Short mmCIF file of C-alpha atoms in Angstrom, two decimals:
data_model
loop_
_atom_site.label_atom_id
_atom_site.label_comp_id
_atom_site.label_asym_id
_atom_site.label_seq_id
_atom_site.Cartn_x
_atom_site.Cartn_y
_atom_site.Cartn_z
CA MET A 25 -16.12 -7.49 0.02
CA THR A 26 -12.49 -7.51 -1.09
CA THR A 27 -11.65 -5.41 -4.12
CA ARG A 28 -10.79 -7.37 -7.24
CA PRO A 29 -7.18 -6.82 -8.36
CA ALA A 30 -6.58 -4.16 -10.97
CA ARG A 31 -5.11 -5.09 -14.33
CA THR A 32 -1.57 -4.15 -15.27
CA THR A 33 1.25 -5.25 -17.56
CA LEU A 34 4.57 -6.78 -16.62
CA GLY A 35 6.92 -4.02 -17.70
CA THR A 36 6.47 -2.27 -21.02
CA THR A 37 6.63 -5.43 -23.14
CA GLY A 38 5.12 -8.13 -20.92
CA PRO A 39 1.67 -9.65 -20.74
CA ALA A 40 -1.44 -8.03 -19.30
CA THR A 41 -2.08 -9.58 -15.92
CA SER A 42 -3.55 -9.02 -12.49
CA ALA A 43 -1.75 -6.52 -10.26
CA ILE A 44 -1.21 -9.26 -7.67
CA GLY A 45 -0.13 -12.83 -8.37
CA LEU A 46 -0.13 -16.20 -6.66
CA GLY A 47 3.15 -18.02 -6.02
CA LEU A 48 2.66 -21.79 -5.90
CA MET A 49 6.01 -23.03 -4.55
CA GLY A 50 4.80 -23.80 -1.04
CA MET A 51 2.07 -26.04 -2.38
CA SER A 52 4.71 -28.60 -3.36
CA ASP A 53 7.98 -27.91 -1.64
CA LEU A 54 10.24 -26.15 0.85
CA TYR A 55 7.66 -25.03 3.43
CA GLY A 56 6.83 -28.42 4.88
CA PRO A 57 3.73 -30.54 4.15
CA ALA A 58 0.86 -29.06 2.16
CA ASP A 59 -2.63 -30.36 1.44
CA GLU A 60 -3.03 -30.95 -2.29
CA ALA A 61 -6.81 -30.62 -2.33
CA GLU A 62 -6.63 -27.37 -0.37
CA SER A 63 -3.87 -26.12 -2.67
CA ILE A 64 -6.05 -26.69 -5.74
CA ALA A 65 -9.01 -25.05 -3.99
CA THR A 66 -6.77 -22.07 -3.22
CA VAL A 67 -5.80 -21.71 -6.88
CA HIS A 68 -9.50 -21.86 -7.80
CA ALA A 69 -10.32 -19.20 -5.20
CA ALA A 70 -7.55 -16.97 -6.54
CA LEU A 71 -8.84 -17.28 -10.09
CA ASP A 72 -12.40 -16.60 -8.99
CA ALA A 73 -11.17 -13.49 -7.16
CA GLY A 74 -9.53 -12.13 -10.32
CA VAL A 75 -5.93 -13.24 -9.79
CA THR A 76 -4.59 -14.38 -13.15
CA LEU A 77 -0.80 -14.43 -12.67
CA LEU A 78 0.30 -17.89 -11.46
CA ASP A 79 3.97 -18.49 -10.69
CA THR A 80 5.57 -21.92 -10.59
CA GLY A 81 8.92 -23.63 -11.18
CA ASP A 82 9.80 -26.95 -12.75
CA PHE A 83 11.93 -27.83 -9.70
CA TYR A 84 9.17 -27.17 -7.14
CA GLY A 85 8.60 -30.71 -5.97
CA MET A 86 10.50 -31.95 -9.03
CA GLY A 87 7.58 -31.35 -11.38
CA HIS A 88 4.80 -31.82 -8.82
CA ASN A 89 3.94 -28.12 -8.77
CA GLU A 90 3.40 -27.96 -12.52
CA LEU A 91 1.26 -31.10 -12.41
CA LEU A 92 -0.76 -29.58 -9.58
CA LEU A 93 -1.25 -26.38 -11.56
CA HIS A 94 -2.42 -28.37 -14.57
CA GLU A 95 -5.00 -30.07 -12.38
CA ALA A 96 -6.11 -26.74 -10.90
CA LEU A 97 -6.57 -25.25 -14.37
CA ARG A 98 -8.52 -28.18 -15.74
CA GLY A 99 -11.66 -26.81 -17.38
CA ARG A 100 -10.49 -23.19 -17.15
CA ASP A 101 -9.85 -20.89 -20.09
CA ARG A 102 -6.10 -21.08 -20.75
CA GLU A 103 -6.05 -17.62 -22.33
CA SER A 104 -7.45 -16.05 -19.16
CA VAL A 105 -4.40 -16.90 -17.05
CA GLN A 106 -0.71 -16.04 -17.26
CA ILE A 107 1.67 -18.84 -16.28
CA SER A 108 5.18 -17.88 -15.19
CA VAL A 109 7.70 -20.72 -15.01
CA LYS A 110 11.21 -20.74 -13.53
CA TYR A 111 13.70 -23.41 -14.55
CA GLY A 112 17.37 -24.26 -14.23
CA ALA A 113 17.72 -25.48 -10.64
CA GLN A 114 19.08 -29.03 -10.62
CA ARG A 115 17.98 -31.44 -7.89
CA GLY A 116 18.73 -35.00 -6.93
CA PRO A 117 16.29 -37.78 -5.98
CA ASP A 118 17.04 -37.01 -2.33
CA ASN A 119 15.81 -33.40 -2.86
CA SER A 120 19.39 -32.09 -2.75
CA TRP A 121 20.42 -29.01 -4.71
CA LEU A 122 22.99 -29.69 -7.42
CA GLY A 123 23.49 -26.23 -8.95
CA TYR A 124 22.01 -24.51 -11.99
CA ASP A 125 21.95 -25.23 -15.69
CA ALA A 126 20.67 -22.47 -17.97
CA SER A 127 22.59 -23.55 -21.05
CA PRO A 128 20.71 -23.34 -24.36
CA ALA A 129 20.21 -27.11 -24.52
CA ALA A 130 18.97 -27.34 -20.93
CA THR A 131 16.72 -24.31 -21.48
CA LYS A 132 14.95 -25.95 -24.39
CA ALA A 133 14.77 -29.39 -22.78
CA SER A 134 13.37 -27.95 -19.57
CA LEU A 135 10.66 -26.13 -21.49
CA ALA A 136 9.65 -29.33 -23.28
CA TYR A 137 9.04 -31.07 -19.95
CA SER A 138 7.17 -28.08 -18.51
CA LEU A 139 4.86 -27.90 -21.50
CA ARG A 140 4.08 -31.60 -21.10
CA ARG A 141 3.43 -31.41 -17.34
CA LEU A 142 1.28 -28.30 -17.68
CA ARG A 143 -0.51 -29.70 -20.76
CA THR A 144 -0.24 -26.36 -22.50
CA ASP A 145 1.09 -25.17 -25.84
CA TYR A 146 2.95 -22.16 -24.47
CA ILE A 147 4.33 -20.50 -21.35
CA ASP A 148 3.46 -16.84 -20.82
CA VAL A 149 6.73 -15.93 -19.06
CA TYR A 150 9.73 -18.25 -18.98
CA ARG A 151 12.76 -17.45 -16.84
CA PRO A 152 15.94 -18.99 -15.43
CA ALA A 153 15.60 -19.23 -11.65
CA ARG A 154 19.11 -17.87 -11.12
CA LEU A 155 22.05 -16.68 -13.19
CA ASP A 156 24.06 -19.68 -14.30
CA PRO A 157 27.69 -18.67 -13.66
CA LYS A 158 28.88 -21.09 -16.35
CA VAL A 159 26.75 -19.61 -19.13
CA PRO A 160 26.76 -16.00 -20.41
CA ILE A 161 23.33 -14.47 -19.91
CA GLU A 162 23.31 -13.60 -23.62
CA GLU A 163 23.31 -17.31 -24.47
CA THR A 164 20.50 -18.12 -22.05
CA VAL A 165 18.31 -15.26 -23.24
CA GLY A 166 19.13 -16.08 -26.84
CA ALA A 167 17.89 -19.63 -26.32
CA ILE A 168 14.62 -18.42 -24.81
CA ALA A 169 14.31 -15.93 -27.68
CA ASP A 170 14.42 -18.91 -30.06
CA LEU A 171 11.51 -20.39 -28.12
CA VAL A 172 9.63 -17.10 -28.40
CA LYS A 173 10.10 -17.12 -32.17
CA ALA A 174 8.81 -20.68 -32.30
CA GLY A 175 5.71 -19.73 -30.28
CA TRP A 176 6.46 -21.94 -27.26
CA VAL A 177 7.15 -18.93 -25.01
CA ARG A 178 5.49 -15.53 -25.16
CA HIS A 179 7.72 -13.41 -22.91
CA ILE A 180 11.16 -13.65 -21.30
CA GLY A 181 11.66 -12.95 -17.62
CA LEU A 182 14.62 -13.12 -15.28
CA SER A 183 15.01 -13.86 -11.59
CA GLU A 184 17.42 -12.54 -8.94
CA VAL A 185 19.91 -10.90 -11.28
CA GLY A 186 21.76 -7.65 -10.82
CA ALA A 187 21.69 -4.39 -12.77
CA ALA A 188 24.58 -5.23 -15.10
CA THR A 189 23.04 -8.58 -16.02
CA LEU A 190 19.71 -6.90 -16.68
CA ARG A 191 21.37 -4.58 -19.17
CA ARG A 192 23.17 -7.39 -20.97
CA ALA A 193 20.00 -9.48 -21.17
CA ALA A 194 17.84 -6.61 -22.43
CA ALA A 195 20.35 -5.97 -25.21
CA VAL A 196 19.55 -9.43 -26.62
CA HIS A 197 15.75 -9.47 -26.27
CA PRO A 198 13.07 -7.45 -24.45
CA ILE A 199 12.68 -8.63 -20.86
CA SER A 200 9.17 -8.46 -19.43
CA ASP A 201 9.94 -8.60 -15.73
CA LEU A 202 12.44 -9.41 -13.04
CA GLN A 203 11.30 -11.71 -10.27
CA ILE A 204 13.11 -10.79 -7.08
CA GLU A 205 12.52 -10.82 -3.34
CA TYR A 206 11.11 -7.53 -2.09
CA SER A 207 9.60 -6.82 1.29
CA LEU A 208 9.89 -4.36 4.13
CA ILE A 209 12.94 -6.27 5.35
CA SER A 210 14.43 -7.20 1.94
CA ARG A 211 15.15 -3.94 0.13
CA THR A 212 18.62 -4.20 -1.42
CA LEU A 213 17.15 -4.00 -4.93
CA GLU A 214 16.22 -0.36 -4.31
CA ALA A 215 19.81 0.87 -4.73
CA GLU A 216 20.61 -0.25 -8.29
CA VAL A 217 18.40 -3.05 -9.54
CA LEU A 218 15.05 -1.29 -9.33
CA PRO A 219 16.24 1.97 -10.99
CA THR A 220 17.87 -0.05 -13.79
CA ALA A 221 14.74 -2.12 -14.34
CA ARG A 222 12.68 1.05 -14.57
CA GLU A 223 15.13 2.63 -17.01
CA LEU A 224 14.83 -0.45 -19.23
CA GLY A 225 11.04 -0.79 -18.92
CA ILE A 226 11.31 -4.07 -17.03
CA GLY A 227 8.62 -4.80 -14.46
CA ILE A 228 9.15 -6.31 -11.02
CA THR A 229 7.30 -9.36 -9.75
CA ALA A 230 8.05 -9.30 -6.05
CA TYR A 231 8.17 -12.59 -4.21
CA GLY A 232 8.76 -13.02 -0.48
CA VAL A 233 6.54 -10.02 0.28
CA LEU A 234 5.88 -11.55 3.70
CA SER A 235 9.50 -12.65 4.05
CA ARG A 236 8.63 -16.36 4.08
CA GLY A 237 5.88 -15.82 6.64
CA LEU A 238 8.01 -13.80 9.03
CA LEU A 239 5.97 -10.66 8.24
CA SER A 240 2.66 -12.49 8.21
CA GLY A 241 1.84 -11.63 11.80
CA HIS A 242 1.21 -15.33 12.43
CA TRP A 243 4.77 -16.48 13.17
CA ARG A 244 5.62 -16.98 16.83
CA PRO A 245 8.90 -17.65 18.65
CA ASP A 246 7.74 -21.22 19.34
CA THR A 247 6.41 -21.97 15.85
CA GLU A 248 7.46 -25.50 14.95
CA ILE A 249 9.40 -25.86 11.72
CA ALA A 250 9.06 -29.13 9.80
CA ALA A 251 12.20 -30.99 8.80
CA THR A 252 11.45 -30.30 5.13
CA ASP A 253 10.90 -26.55 5.72
CA PHE A 254 13.91 -24.58 4.54
CA ARG A 255 13.15 -21.84 7.08
CA GLY A 256 14.79 -24.12 9.62
CA HIS A 257 18.09 -23.10 8.00
CA SER A 258 17.20 -19.47 7.20
CA PRO A 259 19.26 -16.94 9.21
CA ARG A 260 16.25 -14.68 9.84
CA PHE A 261 14.42 -17.48 11.65
CA GLN A 262 17.29 -18.37 13.98
CA GLY A 263 17.81 -17.53 17.66
CA ASP A 264 18.42 -13.89 18.46
CA ASN A 265 17.77 -12.95 14.83
CA LEU A 266 14.21 -14.25 15.11
CA THR A 267 13.66 -12.42 18.39
CA HIS A 268 14.84 -9.16 16.83
CA ASN A 269 12.78 -9.63 13.67
CA LEU A 270 9.59 -10.49 15.52
CA ALA A 271 9.99 -7.25 17.46
CA LEU A 272 9.86 -5.44 14.10
CA VAL A 273 6.68 -7.35 13.31
CA GLU A 274 5.11 -6.21 16.56
CA ALA A 275 5.95 -2.60 15.72
CA LEU A 276 4.24 -3.13 12.37
CA ARG A 277 1.27 -4.77 14.09
CA ALA A 278 0.57 -1.59 16.04
CA ILE A 279 0.33 0.34 12.78
CA ALA A 280 -1.82 -2.32 11.14
CA GLU A 281 -4.28 -2.49 14.01
CA ALA A 282 -4.68 1.28 13.96
CA ARG A 283 -5.66 0.96 10.30
CA GLY A 284 -8.05 -1.94 10.95
CA ALA A 285 -5.84 -4.25 8.91
CA SER A 286 -3.67 -7.29 9.58
CA VAL A 287 0.12 -7.24 9.62
CA ALA A 288 0.21 -9.28 6.41
CA GLN A 289 -2.15 -6.88 4.63
CA VAL A 290 -0.05 -3.84 5.53
CA ALA A 291 3.17 -5.61 4.50
CA ILE A 292 1.68 -6.53 1.10
CA ALA A 293 0.15 -3.09 0.63
CA TRP A 294 3.55 -1.52 1.35
CA VAL A 295 5.16 -3.50 -1.49
CA ALA A 296 2.32 -2.58 -3.84
CA SER A 297 2.75 1.09 -2.90
CA ARG A 298 6.33 1.14 -4.19
CA GLY A 299 5.21 1.57 -7.78
CA SER A 300 2.65 0.55 -10.37
CA ASP A 301 5.37 -1.49 -12.09
CA ILE A 302 5.64 -3.82 -9.08
CA VAL A 303 3.37 -6.86 -8.87
CA PRO A 304 3.42 -8.63 -5.48
CA LEU A 305 3.30 -12.42 -5.48
CA VAL A 306 1.58 -13.91 -2.45
CA GLY A 307 2.44 -17.46 -1.46
CA ALA A 308 -0.83 -18.52 0.15
CA ARG A 309 -1.32 -22.28 0.41
CA ARG A 310 -4.76 -22.09 2.00
CA ARG A 311 -7.94 -20.22 1.17
CA ASP A 312 -8.05 -18.37 4.46
CA ARG A 313 -4.52 -17.05 3.97
CA LEU A 314 -5.40 -16.07 0.40
CA THR A 315 -8.45 -14.16 1.60
CA GLU A 316 -6.32 -12.30 4.12
CA ALA A 317 -3.67 -11.49 1.50
CA LEU A 318 -6.19 -10.20 -1.02
CA GLY A 319 -7.57 -7.94 1.71
CA ALA A 320 -4.42 -5.89 1.14
CA LEU A 321 -6.13 -4.56 -1.99
CA ASP A 322 -8.47 -2.62 0.29
CA VAL A 323 -5.63 -1.06 2.30
CA GLN A 324 -4.72 2.38 0.99
CA LEU A 325 -1.62 3.66 2.76
CA SER A 326 -1.41 7.42 3.26
CA ALA A 327 1.82 9.38 3.36
CA ALA A 328 1.53 9.37 7.15
CA ASP A 329 1.06 5.59 7.15
CA LEU A 330 4.12 5.10 4.97
CA ALA A 331 6.20 7.34 7.21
CA ALA A 332 5.08 5.39 10.28
CA ILE A 333 5.92 2.10 8.60
CA GLU A 334 9.34 3.38 7.60
CA ALA A 335 10.02 4.48 11.17
CA ALA A 336 8.88 1.13 12.58
CA VAL A 337 10.73 -1.05 10.07
CA PRO A 338 13.49 1.03 8.45
CA ALA A 339 15.53 -0.30 5.54
CA GLY A 340 18.26 -2.63 6.72
CA SER A 341 16.66 -3.25 10.10
CA ALA A 342 16.28 -7.02 9.76
CA ALA A 343 18.70 -9.32 11.53
CA GLY A 344 20.21 -12.03 9.32
CA ASP A 345 20.42 -12.50 5.57
CA ARG A 346 17.46 -13.73 3.57
CA TYR A 347 19.29 -16.94 2.65
CA ALA A 348 22.10 -19.00 4.17
CA ALA A 349 25.62 -17.89 3.22
CA ALA A 350 26.11 -20.40 0.40
CA GLN A 351 22.91 -19.34 -1.31
CA MET A 352 23.62 -15.64 -0.82
CA ALA A 353 26.97 -16.09 -2.54
CA GLY A 354 25.21 -17.35 -5.65
CA LEU A 355 22.79 -14.41 -5.96
CA ASP A 356 23.77 -12.10 -8.79
CA SER A 357 21.26 -9.59 -7.43
CA GLU A 358 23.23 -9.22 -4.18
CA ARG A 359 26.65 -8.53 -5.72
#
């Protein structure tokens, strides 16, 4: 029987939550077709297993993901879950990306629509999806702080921002957590962002712990990528890069099999081992994948295991950036 997740808090000022969370993006968008009934069943299975942190975004399927989450939570105790919402990404009716708007007016308008779609009176953690280069972070955080005072938001989070931005934001209002990609092959936050977050008492909610499925142990060189799956344009899934990266996965597989675990479980357990202030988000869209991911809770990595993992997949060993060049250029966390 899989261990139930421990309880933790997001940073020193954030909400109490499960020590592992469920990311819902793939249930609506960006990873190709998903089965809505299975998605809802997966959310139910996560809740029944003790996962209470649910992460969504108002631009995931242009509102579909929030509507799906509302349906999944129907009849559940609202106070028993923590809903994290990202906002700010602007999209067209053709699914195109139009930039970001985290201005005070857009911040408050976006929240109004999220509250309506989710059919809730408050959001536990509200965060801009990216730094809006047109708007000082102080103005964005100040607008969310107004929503906290009004009771519509309980905690302020950030996503994919760098150390300097973290400091400026925290000077305006306490920040509960920073959502940022963190996996065995995405470790740039370790240099400056993670130490700064820890200095400021800001937790980390780590998404991409399986690097978009690359570290799942299930991806193959001939895996078909749907036209609507953004991995078809991701550098790490292209040509020689993919060949190189899958070789890293095979090295990790040898370690996992020696431990009686799957590749995915070891990859998730590695992220969890980086500190009690780090909460991994798993992006399971199906119950079987969720069960596998939660099995990471039973994987205790020894010092010898961690050393073997580090030798097999050292920092910086991945081929290709985690996003295409245009998207990388807009990441404050990578500057």
